[in-house]
XYZ file of C-alpha atoms in Angstrom:
134
model
C 4.169 -16.519 37.195
C 6.643 -13.993 34.353
C 5.595 -17.005 31.904
C 2.176 -17.137 32.605
C 1.803 -13.664 32.037
C 2.534 -12.827 28.762
C 0.178 -16.182 27.634
C -2.249 -14.841 29.239
C -0.847 -11.542 26.342
C -0.823 -13.588 24.171
C -4.333 -15.509 24.777
C -5.859 -11.528 24.629
C -4.485 -10.950 21.727
C -5.189 -14.534 19.641
C -8.981 -14.219 21.273
C -8.350 -9.948 19.672
C -7.417 -11.103 16.135
C -10.008 -13.901 16.505
C -12.511 -11.245 17.436
C -11.441 -8.792 14.550
C -12.119 -12.010 11.610
C -14.758 -12.923 12.287
C -16.271 -9.424 12.640
C -14.441 -9.338 9.707
C -16.519 -11.885 7.980
C -19.265 -10.764 9.209
C -19.402 -7.464 6.933
C -17.292 -9.312 3.683
C -20.861 -11.161 4.050
C -22.689 -7.692 3.203
C -20.295 -6.071 1.111
C -20.516 -9.306 -1.167
C -24.458 -8.534 -0.641
C -23.474 -5.170 -2.266
C -21.931 -6.424 -5.420
C -24.287 -8.167 -6.814
C -27.696 -6.496 -5.562
C -29.567 -4.214 -8.142
C -28.632 -0.973 -6.415
C -25.242 0.135 -9.323
C -26.331 3.448 -11.772
C -26.592 0.471 -14.685
C -25.466 2.957 -17.203
C -22.166 2.809 -15.698
C -19.475 3.150 -17.809
C -16.889 0.110 -17.216
C -20.217 -1.120 -14.417
C -19.642 -4.909 -14.797
C -15.952 -4.854 -14.525
C -15.738 -3.330 -11.751
C -17.799 -4.699 -10.052
C -16.137 -8.310 -11.105
C -12.620 -7.029 -10.535
C -13.370 -6.254 -6.457
C -15.982 -9.600 -6.419
C -12.910 -11.734 -7.620
C -10.926 -9.537 -4.377
C -13.629 -9.760 -1.981
C -13.082 -14.169 -2.554
C -9.137 -14.232 -2.253
C -9.344 -11.857 0.537
C -11.659 -14.644 2.138
C -9.213 -16.834 1.147
C -6.378 -15.239 2.915
C -8.814 -14.529 6.049
C -9.908 -18.202 6.426
C -5.752 -19.425 6.071
C -5.441 -16.563 9.327
C -8.758 -18.434 10.599
C -6.717 -21.294 10.633
C -3.151 -20.317 11.907
C -3.875 -18.327 14.623
C -6.228 -22.012 15.731
C -3.558 -24.112 15.388
C -0.540 -21.708 17.021
C -3.740 -21.068 20.176
C -3.769 -24.792 20.251
C 0.162 -24.501 21.506
C 0.178 -21.609 23.061
C -0.292 -23.773 26.586
C 2.981 -25.548 25.252
C 4.469 -22.804 26.319
C 4.294 -23.746 30.250
C 6.306 -27.582 29.256
C 8.927 -25.221 27.425
C 12.500 -26.431 29.055
C 14.401 -24.780 27.519
C 15.236 -21.014 25.696
C 15.226 -22.195 22.443
C 11.845 -23.683 22.378
C 10.414 -20.210 24.631
C 11.915 -18.294 21.354
C 10.856 -19.990 19.056
C 7.270 -19.567 19.747
C 7.647 -15.809 20.216
C 8.672 -15.490 16.319
C 5.730 -17.557 14.211
C 3.415 -15.424 17.034
C 5.101 -12.192 15.460
C 5.295 -13.768 12.303
C 1.545 -13.844 12.463
C 1.218 -10.553 13.747
C 2.488 -9.913 11.319
C 0.289 -11.194 8.796
C -2.451 -10.504 10.910
C -1.976 -7.157 10.232
C -0.824 -7.015 6.722
C -4.419 -8.878 6.284
C -5.978 -5.909 7.882
C -4.486 -3.581 5.594
C -5.224 -4.951 2.606
C -8.731 -5.360 3.670
C -9.647 -1.732 4.880
C -7.500 -0.682 1.667
C -10.742 -3.198 -0.349
C -12.844 -1.900 1.639
C -12.570 1.334 1.059
C -12.523 0.553 -2.942
C -15.752 -0.677 -2.419
C -17.105 1.681 -0.538
C -15.435 4.354 -2.517
C -16.752 3.504 -6.103
C -19.859 2.700 -4.611
C -20.928 5.303 -3.031
C -19.350 7.124 -6.750
C -22.539 4.756 -8.958
C -25.817 3.820 -6.170
C -28.776 4.966 -8.841
C -29.855 8.349 -6.950
C -33.515 7.674 -7.517
C -36.600 5.355 -6.663
C -37.138 2.704 -8.297
C -40.874 2.693 -10.168
C -43.286 0.038 -9.497
């Protein structure tokens, strides 16, 4: 019974990670559209360079998100194997991998939030302030 509760907890955590990554995927799509739009004040110094840098950082973040999604799915598929583990080493190996993945997801979330904060801070300072002329 204890093992089953642990497995349920791990499964819930994996589902939460997947949910966070899905939300981030949707959010990234919006932010990339924002970065590619024409809502920025064109006379801003280094505007093009800064936007390109943010686009590049988002592409790297997107790649890491995709790697994490694959790792989570693979990790989740091995979750049922804990029931078949007959040795303590097998059990501990899965938990060790889970903790490493947890650290990687946590690091990704921190990095993504920092990137998003930089983009929003910059974008908020260079958005066009006037209504476009028709």
